Amino acid sequence: MDETVAEYIRRTVLKIPRDEIKPMLQKWGFLSEVQLETVNFHQIKENISQDVVQLCEENSAGIKQAAVLDIIYNNIYPNKRIWSVYQMNKTGEETEFFDLTDFKKKFKRRLRSALKNVTINFREYEDNAIWIRIAWGTPYTKPNQYKTSYVVYHSQTPYVFISASVLRSNLPLLCQALVIASNYHDIHEMELRSHSLNSLKDIVFKRYSQNFKTYYPRPLPERNVAPETVDLRIIQENKNEKERIQRLNWQVFGDGPQPKIEFAQYKLETMFKSDPKMDVLDKKEPFRCLVKFSSPHLLESLKSLAPAGMADAPLSPLLTCIPQKARNYFKIREKKGLLPGSFVSP
Amino acid sequence: GVFAHLELLEVRAYEAAVKQEEMEQQEEKLARLKARVQELRLQRDELRAKVEQQQKGQLGKEGAVLNPAQPSARAVLEWKMKSLKAMLQIFYLTGISGKLTKRGVCFCISTAYEGTYLDSYHLDLLTKPEVQIYRHSVPIFIPLRQIAKKYLQTDIRRFLSVLSDHLNAYVGRRYQADQLQEHFSGQIEGTLQRNSLCNLLVFNYNVSSESKTFPFKVRLLYGDPCCSLPTEVVISCTPDAPASLAETAAAHSDLFRRVALHKAFRSFSSAGECVD
């Protein structure tokens, strides 16, 4: 077995949390149950990885199998990477009959015709997600297995999720191969990025809970829970206001969990508005400013702002439009016209 | 002379035709009203029977005997709510239901396949300045934009009907593929290749003949997005397969075209054909 492959497998196993190593190896399916039984998964990870490499040696693992293990790891822990969303366009209106074999063939052919030194591996999952792992080389060097890009694509959709590696120079080539393989015409990057791949999918596939008004009797959220022993001497002064906030919040955010994004960035290019008499700035130039909101879970924290009394309800639509507009990077310029205001550029 | 006579006859014929049409319309109207009367009579009888039953058998949910001559306001309200809910349930069961919103309408398309209720999808439409889709929960791979471009402005009923057809066909295809994977995974060799729309399925399954098993490779193409049966079926076997299997392949091909996928597989097992 190639030394580089052995080292790569060893390092991949070291990344996996100890309790998850055996299940992941079982998912991998390259080592038999009998072989796995011979490994002591309670020893330190350094030793576990050595044992695993030894077994892989017995089975003559190649780079292909090592790559599959890497895909499995990234599929289970996708949040360790930052994912960008790309959108593809096409003009035709015929129904697409997505043929997986065809897709893989076209993708590999396009990529390899431009760059011979690449390692390309595919893995399909039950939710129709196709994972592609690409290890990049150069025209003169073999692919570097540690410089990898990942692509997640759901057939017959215009969205591609890409976690590019450090080498952004290969991105145009990757995009071109995707467009050709999936029968689209062009591709562009959306202003939507996050660590949480599933949340990005929720946003563009509209899988998050949008509260639609329907008559269909669905269980109402338990808002009016049986009151605890109510002391009639205690009066909720702001009950109406609280209910108003709750209602507005529900209208905007719905019932279910919010997609998980970690930041929203607003680039302001607006004029500073002050009392004309004060005349703070000499030059009438747009005030350039970058506002970035960061949070482990931005949308949930926005949802709790008004009920916590930290902001007025309703919140600014610039904050609440994130899932619907499918973006978390905004440029705000002056609205040209009679009415002053801000204009969000596409 | 002759022309004048002909004109006269023409006028008479026209008048007769108009009278005939009027009569037919009257008769139609009468028939409809009669049917409606029947309907209402039936409803009335049902309600009468219900009231009688309630008067006879019930001691009142609150533990008190209700005065049969004057149902309490609460009971009337409960009955109204119940029948309204039932009405809404009926609309929901038809597959397309809607609710007026402040700025338009919100539609709910519910899907089903052969008696099994499947997913519901929503569309929030604005009606001013023109009909447009504000937001929706339709899967991204359904050609919503194309259907909207064709029908949304001109014929909203057709829009909903076409969209409902697409969605129902999609869930039907998905259901069949899921059922196949769930209940007949033993008969399938390797993985079932599918896609998001479930309009192309490729897989291998084993057929035995003369105590040997041969793999069949089948490719199902669902050309009509509004149909849950394949339009194209290609079954191929290995070159060393006996000639008799060609007939089996043709029979299977025909079956896949006519019958739901999982039902086809069920019939293989029950018909005594040895599909391993």
mmCIF file with all atom_site columns, C-alpha atoms in Angstrom, chain A residues 136-222:
data_model
loop_
_atom_site.group_PDB
_atom_site.id
_atom_site.type_symbol
_atom_site.label_atom_id
_atom_site.label_alt_id
_atom_site.label_comp_id
_atom_site.label_asym_id
_atom_site.label_entity_id
_atom_site.label_seq_id
_atom_site.pdbx_PDB_ins_code
_atom_site.Cartn_x
_atom_site.Cartn_y
_atom_site.Cartn_z
_atom_site.occupancy
_atom_site.B_iso_or_equiv
_atom_site.pdbx_formal_charge
_atom_site.auth_seq_id
_atom_site.auth_comp_id
_atom_site.auth_asym_id
_atom_site.auth_atom_id
_atom_site.pdbx_PDB_model_num
ATOM 1  C CA . TRP A 1 136 ? -6.272  18.998 -6.723  1.00 0.00 ? 136 TRP A CA 1
ATOM 2  C CA . GLY A 1 137 ? -2.871  18.667 -8.276  1.00 0.00 ? 137 GLY A CA 1
ATOM 3  C CA . THR A 1 138 ? -1.117  20.790 -10.852 1.00 0.00 ? 138 THR A CA 1
ATOM 4  C CA . PRO A 1 139 ? -0.054  19.944 -14.407 1.00 0.00 ? 139 PRO A CA 1
ATOM 5  C CA . TYR A 1 140 ? 3.253   18.813 -12.910 1.00 0.00 ? 140 TYR A CA 1
ATOM 6  C CA . THR A 1 141 ? 2.426   17.408 -9.484  1.00 0.00 ? 141 THR A CA 1
ATOM 7  C CA . LYS A 1 142 ? 0.212   14.610 -8.247  1.00 0.00 ? 142 LYS A CA 1
ATOM 8  C CA . PRO A 1 143 ? -3.060  15.499 -6.511  1.00 0.00 ? 143 PRO A CA 1
ATOM 9  C CA . ASN A 1 144 ? -2.580  16.746 -2.984  1.00 0.00 ? 144 ASN A CA 1
ATOM 10 C CA . GLN A 1 145 ? -5.056  14.745 -0.903  1.00 0.00 ? 145 GLN A CA 1
ATOM 11 C CA . TYR A 1 146 ? -5.015  17.393 1.780   1.00 0.00 ? 146 TYR A CA 1
ATOM 12 C CA . LYS A 1 147 ? -6.108  20.138 -0.607  1.00 0.00 ? 147 LYS A CA 1
ATOM 13 C CA . THR A 1 148 ? -9.628  19.006 -1.339  1.00 0.00 ? 148 THR A CA 1
ATOM 14 C CA . SER A 1 149 ? -12.857 20.604 -2.449  1.00 0.00 ? 149 SER A CA 1
ATOM 15 C CA . TYR A 1 150 ? -16.270 19.153 -1.756  1.00 0.00 ? 150 TYR A CA 1
ATOM 16 C CA . VAL A 1 151 ? -19.380 19.558 -3.834  1.00 0.00 ? 151 VAL A CA 1
ATOM 17 C CA . VAL A 1 152 ? -22.857 18.538 -2.784  1.00 0.00 ? 152 VAL A CA 1
ATOM 18 C CA . TYR A 1 153 ? -25.461 18.445 -5.508  1.00 0.00 ? 153 TYR A CA 1
ATOM 19 C CA . HIS A 1 154 ? -29.084 17.353 -5.491  1.00 0.00 ? 154 HIS A CA 1
ATOM 20 C CA . SER A 1 155 ? -30.151 16.203 -8.941  1.00 0.00 ? 155 SER A CA 1
ATOM 21 C CA . GLN A 1 156 ? -32.574 18.301 -10.930 1.00 0.00 ? 156 GLN A CA 1
ATOM 22 C CA . THR A 1 157 ? -32.055 21.356 -8.759  1.00 0.00 ? 157 THR A CA 1
ATOM 23 C CA . PRO A 1 158 ? -30.248 24.558 -9.729  1.00 0.00 ? 158 PRO A CA 1
ATOM 24 C CA . TYR A 1 159 ? -28.239 24.777 -6.514  1.00 0.00 ? 159 TYR A CA 1
ATOM 25 C CA . VAL A 1 160 ? -24.773 23.462 -5.797  1.00 0.00 ? 160 VAL A CA 1
ATOM 26 C CA . PHE A 1 161 ? -23.084 23.572 -2.405  1.00 0.00 ? 161 PHE A CA 1
ATOM 27 C CA . ILE A 1 162 ? -19.352 23.973 -2.589  1.00 0.00 ? 162 ILE A CA 1
ATOM 28 C CA . SER A 1 163 ? -16.735 23.907 0.101   1.00 0.00 ? 163 SER A CA 1
ATOM 29 C CA . ALA A 1 164 ? -13.729 25.055 -1.787  1.00 0.00 ? 164 ALA A CA 1
ATOM 30 C CA . SER A 1 165 ? -10.255 24.491 -0.547  1.00 0.00 ? 165 SER A CA 1
ATOM 31 C CA . VAL A 1 166 ? -7.523  27.045 -0.271  1.00 0.00 ? 166 VAL A CA 1
ATOM 32 C CA . LEU A 1 167 ? -6.943  26.879 -4.015  1.00 0.00 ? 167 LEU A CA 1
ATOM 33 C CA . ARG A 1 168 ? -9.682  29.151 -5.281  1.00 0.00 ? 168 ARG A CA 1
ATOM 34 C CA . SER A 1 169 ? -7.970  29.215 -8.654  1.00 0.00 ? 169 SER A CA 1
ATOM 35 C CA . ASN A 1 170 ? -9.532  25.862 -9.445  1.00 0.00 ? 170 ASN A CA 1
ATOM 36 C CA . LEU A 1 171 ? -13.016 27.116 -8.768  1.00 0.00 ? 171 LEU A CA 1
ATOM 37 C CA . PRO A 1 172 ? -13.832 28.257 -12.333 1.00 0.00 ? 172 PRO A CA 1
ATOM 38 C CA . LEU A 1 173 ? -12.827 24.868 -13.647 1.00 0.00 ? 173 LEU A CA 1
ATOM 39 C CA . LEU A 1 174 ? -14.947 23.113 -11.052 1.00 0.00 ? 174 LEU A CA 1
ATOM 40 C CA . CYS A 1 175 ? -17.941 25.301 -11.850 1.00 0.00 ? 175 CYS A CA 1
ATOM 41 C CA . GLN A 1 176 ? -17.592 24.671 -15.548 1.00 0.00 ? 176 GLN A CA 1
ATOM 42 C CA . ALA A 1 177 ? -17.492 20.913 -15.032 1.00 0.00 ? 177 ALA A CA 1
ATOM 43 C CA . LEU A 1 178 ? -20.632 21.080 -12.873 1.00 0.00 ? 178 LEU A CA 1
ATOM 44 C CA . VAL A 1 179 ? -22.545 23.118 -15.413 1.00 0.00 ? 179 VAL A CA 1
ATOM 45 C CA . ILE A 1 180 ? -21.696 20.754 -18.232 1.00 0.00 ? 180 ILE A CA 1
ATOM 46 C CA . ALA A 1 181 ? -22.381 17.603 -16.276 1.00 0.00 ? 181 ALA A CA 1
ATOM 47 C CA . SER A 1 182 ? -25.768 18.787 -15.042 1.00 0.00 ? 182 SER A CA 1
ATOM 48 C CA . ASN A 1 183 ? -26.931 20.244 -18.386 1.00 0.00 ? 183 ASN A CA 1
ATOM 49 C CA . TYR A 1 184 ? -27.144 23.860 -17.290 1.00 0.00 ? 184 TYR A CA 1
ATOM 50 C CA . HIS A 1 185 ? -25.813 26.958 -19.046 1.00 0.00 ? 185 HIS A CA 1
ATOM 51 C CA . ASP A 1 186 ? -24.094 29.025 -16.401 1.00 0.00 ? 186 ASP A CA 1
ATOM 52 C CA . ILE A 1 187 ? -23.413 29.290 -12.722 1.00 0.00 ? 187 ILE A CA 1
ATOM 53 C CA . HIS A 1 188 ? -22.868 32.109 -10.261 1.00 0.00 ? 188 HIS A CA 1
ATOM 54 C CA . GLU A 1 189 ? -22.115 32.344 -6.587  1.00 0.00 ? 189 GLU A CA 1
ATOM 55 C CA . MET A 1 190 ? -24.951 33.392 -4.300  1.00 0.00 ? 190 MET A CA 1
ATOM 56 C CA . GLU A 1 191 ? -24.477 35.683 -1.336  1.00 0.00 ? 191 GLU A CA 1
ATOM 57 C CA . LEU A 1 192 ? -25.131 32.838 1.058   1.00 0.00 ? 192 LEU A CA 1
ATOM 58 C CA . ARG A 1 193 ? -22.534 31.162 3.224   1.00 0.00 ? 193 ARG A CA 1
ATOM 59 C CA . SER A 1 194 ? -22.581 29.132 6.403   1.00 0.00 ? 194 SER A CA 1
ATOM 60 C CA . HIS A 1 195 ? -20.960 26.274 8.269   1.00 0.00 ? 195 HIS A CA 1
ATOM 61 C CA . SER A 1 196 ? -24.249 24.464 8.476   1.00 0.00 ? 196 SER A CA 1
ATOM 62 C CA . LEU A 1 197 ? -24.757 22.672 5.176   1.00 0.00 ? 197 LEU A CA 1
ATOM 63 C CA . ASN A 1 198 ? -28.191 21.422 6.144   1.00 0.00 ? 198 ASN A CA 1
ATOM 64 C CA . SER A 1 199 ? -29.367 24.906 6.979   1.00 0.00 ? 199 SER A CA 1
ATOM 65 C CA . LEU A 1 200 ? -28.196 26.179 3.620   1.00 0.00 ? 200 LEU A CA 1
ATOM 66 C CA . LYS A 1 201 ? -30.179 23.368 2.034   1.00 0.00 ? 201 LYS A CA 1
ATOM 67 C CA . ASP A 1 202 ? -33.186 24.277 4.178   1.00 0.00 ? 202 ASP A CA 1
ATOM 68 C CA . ILE A 1 203 ? -33.005 27.864 2.991   1.00 0.00 ? 203 ILE A CA 1
ATOM 69 C CA . VAL A 1 204 ? -32.690 27.299 -0.753  1.00 0.00 ? 204 VAL A CA 1
ATOM 70 C CA . PHE A 1 205 ? -34.935 24.243 -0.882  1.00 0.00 ? 205 PHE A CA 1
ATOM 71 C CA . LYS A 1 206 ? -37.456 26.102 1.270   1.00 0.00 ? 206 LYS A CA 1
ATOM 72 C CA . ARG A 1 207 ? -37.573 23.308 3.798   1.00 0.00 ? 207 ARG A CA 1
ATOM 73 C CA . TYR A 1 208 ? -37.741 25.608 6.799   1.00 0.00 ? 208 TYR A CA 1
ATOM 74 C CA . SER A 1 209 ? -41.058 26.255 8.457   1.00 0.00 ? 209 SER A CA 1
ATOM 75 C CA . GLN A 1 210 ? -42.865 29.050 6.747   1.00 0.00 ? 210 GLN A CA 1
ATOM 76 C CA . ASN A 1 211 ? -46.140 29.448 8.523   1.00 0.00 ? 211 ASN A CA 1
ATOM 77 C CA . PHE A 1 212 ? -48.723 29.239 5.810   1.00 0.00 ? 212 PHE A CA 1
ATOM 78 C CA . LYS A 1 213 ? -52.255 30.164 6.695   1.00 0.00 ? 213 LYS A CA 1
ATOM 79 C CA . THR A 1 214 ? -54.369 27.134 6.110   1.00 0.00 ? 214 THR A CA 1
ATOM 80 C CA . TYR A 1 215 ? -57.625 25.859 7.399   1.00 0.00 ? 215 TYR A CA 1
ATOM 81 C CA . TYR A 1 216 ? -56.327 22.394 7.800   1.00 0.00 ? 216 TYR A CA 1
ATOM 82 C CA . PRO A 1 217 ? -56.576 21.730 11.471  1.00 0.00 ? 217 PRO A CA 1
ATOM 83 C CA . ARG A 1 218 ? -53.052 21.336 12.624  1.00 0.00 ? 218 ARG A CA 1
ATOM 84 C CA . PRO A 1 219 ? -52.089 21.239 16.254  1.00 0.00 ? 219 PRO A CA 1
ATOM 85 C CA . LEU A 1 220 ? -51.701 24.810 17.406  1.00 0.00 ? 220 LEU A CA 1
ATOM 86 C CA . PRO A 1 221 ? -48.498 25.624 19.186  1.00 0.00 ? 221 PRO A CA 1
ATOM 87 C CA . GLU A 1 222 ? -48.907 25.295 22.909  1.00 0.00 ? 222 GLU A CA 1
#
